[in-house]
PDB file of C-alpha atoms in Angstrom:
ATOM      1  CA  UNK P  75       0.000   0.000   0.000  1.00 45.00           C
ATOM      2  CA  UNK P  76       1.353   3.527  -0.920  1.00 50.00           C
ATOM      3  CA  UNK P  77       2.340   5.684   2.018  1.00 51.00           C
ATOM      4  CA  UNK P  78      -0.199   8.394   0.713  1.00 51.00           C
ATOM      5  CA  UNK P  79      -3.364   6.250   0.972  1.00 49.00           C
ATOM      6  CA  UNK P  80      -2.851   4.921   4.289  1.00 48.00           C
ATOM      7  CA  UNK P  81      -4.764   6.863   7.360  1.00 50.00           C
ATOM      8  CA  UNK P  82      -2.414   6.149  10.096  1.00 51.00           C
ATOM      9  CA  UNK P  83       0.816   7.865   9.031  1.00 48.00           C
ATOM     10  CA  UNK P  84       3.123   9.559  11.188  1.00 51.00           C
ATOM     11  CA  UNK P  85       5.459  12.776  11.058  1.00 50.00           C
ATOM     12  CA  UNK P  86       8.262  10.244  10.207  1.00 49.00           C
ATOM     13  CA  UNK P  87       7.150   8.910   6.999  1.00 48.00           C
ATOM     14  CA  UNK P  88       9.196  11.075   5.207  1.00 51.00           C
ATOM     15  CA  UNK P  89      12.327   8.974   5.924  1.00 54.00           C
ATOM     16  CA  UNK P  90      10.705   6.350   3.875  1.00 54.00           C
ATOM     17  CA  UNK P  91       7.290   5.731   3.924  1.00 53.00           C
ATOM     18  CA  UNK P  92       7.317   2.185   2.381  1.00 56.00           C
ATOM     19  CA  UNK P  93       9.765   0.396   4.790  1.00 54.00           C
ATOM     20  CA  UNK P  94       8.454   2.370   7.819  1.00 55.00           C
ATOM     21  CA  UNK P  95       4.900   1.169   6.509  1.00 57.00           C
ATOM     22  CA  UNK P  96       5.780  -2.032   6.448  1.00 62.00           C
ATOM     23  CA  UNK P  97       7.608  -2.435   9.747  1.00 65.00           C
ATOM     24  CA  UNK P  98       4.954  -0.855  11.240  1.00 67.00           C
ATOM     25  CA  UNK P  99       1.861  -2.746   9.496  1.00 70.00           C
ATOM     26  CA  UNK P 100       3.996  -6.191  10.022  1.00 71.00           C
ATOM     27  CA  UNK P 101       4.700  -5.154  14.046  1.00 75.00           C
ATOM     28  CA  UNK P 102       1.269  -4.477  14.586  1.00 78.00           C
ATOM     29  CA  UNK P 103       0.101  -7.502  13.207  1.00 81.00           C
ATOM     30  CA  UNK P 104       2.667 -10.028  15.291  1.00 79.00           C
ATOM     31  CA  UNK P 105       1.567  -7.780  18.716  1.00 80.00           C
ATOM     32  CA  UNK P 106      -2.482  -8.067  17.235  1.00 82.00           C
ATOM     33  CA  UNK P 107      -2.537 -12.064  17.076  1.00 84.00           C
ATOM     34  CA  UNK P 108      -0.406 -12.384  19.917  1.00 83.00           C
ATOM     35  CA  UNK P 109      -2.943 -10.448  22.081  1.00 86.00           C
ATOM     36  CA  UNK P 110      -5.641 -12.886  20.307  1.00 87.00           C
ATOM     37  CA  UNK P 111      -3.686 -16.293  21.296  1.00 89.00           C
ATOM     38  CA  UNK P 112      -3.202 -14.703  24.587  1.00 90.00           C
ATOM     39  CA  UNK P 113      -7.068 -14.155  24.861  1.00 90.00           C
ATOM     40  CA  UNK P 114      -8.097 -17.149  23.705  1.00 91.00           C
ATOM     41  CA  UNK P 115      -5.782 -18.952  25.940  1.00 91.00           C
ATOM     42  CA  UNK P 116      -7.208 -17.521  28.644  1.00 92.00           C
ATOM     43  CA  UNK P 117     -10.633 -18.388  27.082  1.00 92.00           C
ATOM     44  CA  UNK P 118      -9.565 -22.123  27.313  1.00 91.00           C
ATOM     45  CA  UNK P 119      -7.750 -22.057  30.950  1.00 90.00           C
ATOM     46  CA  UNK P 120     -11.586 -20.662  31.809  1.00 90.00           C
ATOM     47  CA  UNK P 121     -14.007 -23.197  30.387  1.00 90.00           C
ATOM     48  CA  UNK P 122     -11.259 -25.895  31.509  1.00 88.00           C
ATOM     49  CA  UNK P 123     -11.178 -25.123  34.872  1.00 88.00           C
ATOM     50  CA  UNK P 124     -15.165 -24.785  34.973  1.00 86.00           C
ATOM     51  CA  UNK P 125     -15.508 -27.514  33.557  1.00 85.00           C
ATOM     52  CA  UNK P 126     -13.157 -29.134  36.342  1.00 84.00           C
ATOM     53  CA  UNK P 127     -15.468 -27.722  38.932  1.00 82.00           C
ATOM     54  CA  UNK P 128     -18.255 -29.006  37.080  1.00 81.00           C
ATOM     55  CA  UNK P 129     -16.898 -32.479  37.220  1.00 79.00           C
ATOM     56  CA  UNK P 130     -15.904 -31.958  40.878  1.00 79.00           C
ATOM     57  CA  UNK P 131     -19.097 -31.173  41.759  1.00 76.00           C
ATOM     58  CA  UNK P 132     -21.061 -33.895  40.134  1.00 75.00           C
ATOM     59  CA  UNK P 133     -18.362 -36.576  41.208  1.00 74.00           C
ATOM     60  CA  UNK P 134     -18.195 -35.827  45.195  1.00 73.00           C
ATOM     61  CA  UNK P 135     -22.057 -35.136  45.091  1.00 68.00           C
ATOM     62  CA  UNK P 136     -23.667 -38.130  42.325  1.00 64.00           C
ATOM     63  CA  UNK P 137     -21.012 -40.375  43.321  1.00 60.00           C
ATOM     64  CA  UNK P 138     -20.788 -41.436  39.852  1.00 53.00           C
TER      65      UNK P 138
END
């Protein structure tokens, strides 16, 4: 993408707008779906250890 078309530019694109572009599009992206995995890690630690309780729960209490 050209520097001029892109809505987020800085006051230090003129240095050179592609590269500085691009290590800031590609940066943003690794930090972006690390934030996801990180979320939906925590997602899973969740429903695991409810479901732990869950199975707790009807093991001390059904005596299955």
């Amino acid at each position: 993408m050209p520097a001029h078309s892109n809505r987020t530019w800085t006051a230090d694109f003129h240095t050179n707008p592609h590269t500085h572009y691009n290590n800031y599009y590609v940066t943003n992206k690794i930090l972006i779906e690390w934030e996801l995995s990180l979320i939906v890690r925590r997602i899973i630690d969740a429903l695991s250890s409810c479901l732990a309780i869950v199975f707790d729960y009807t093991n001390t209490n059904l005596n299955i």
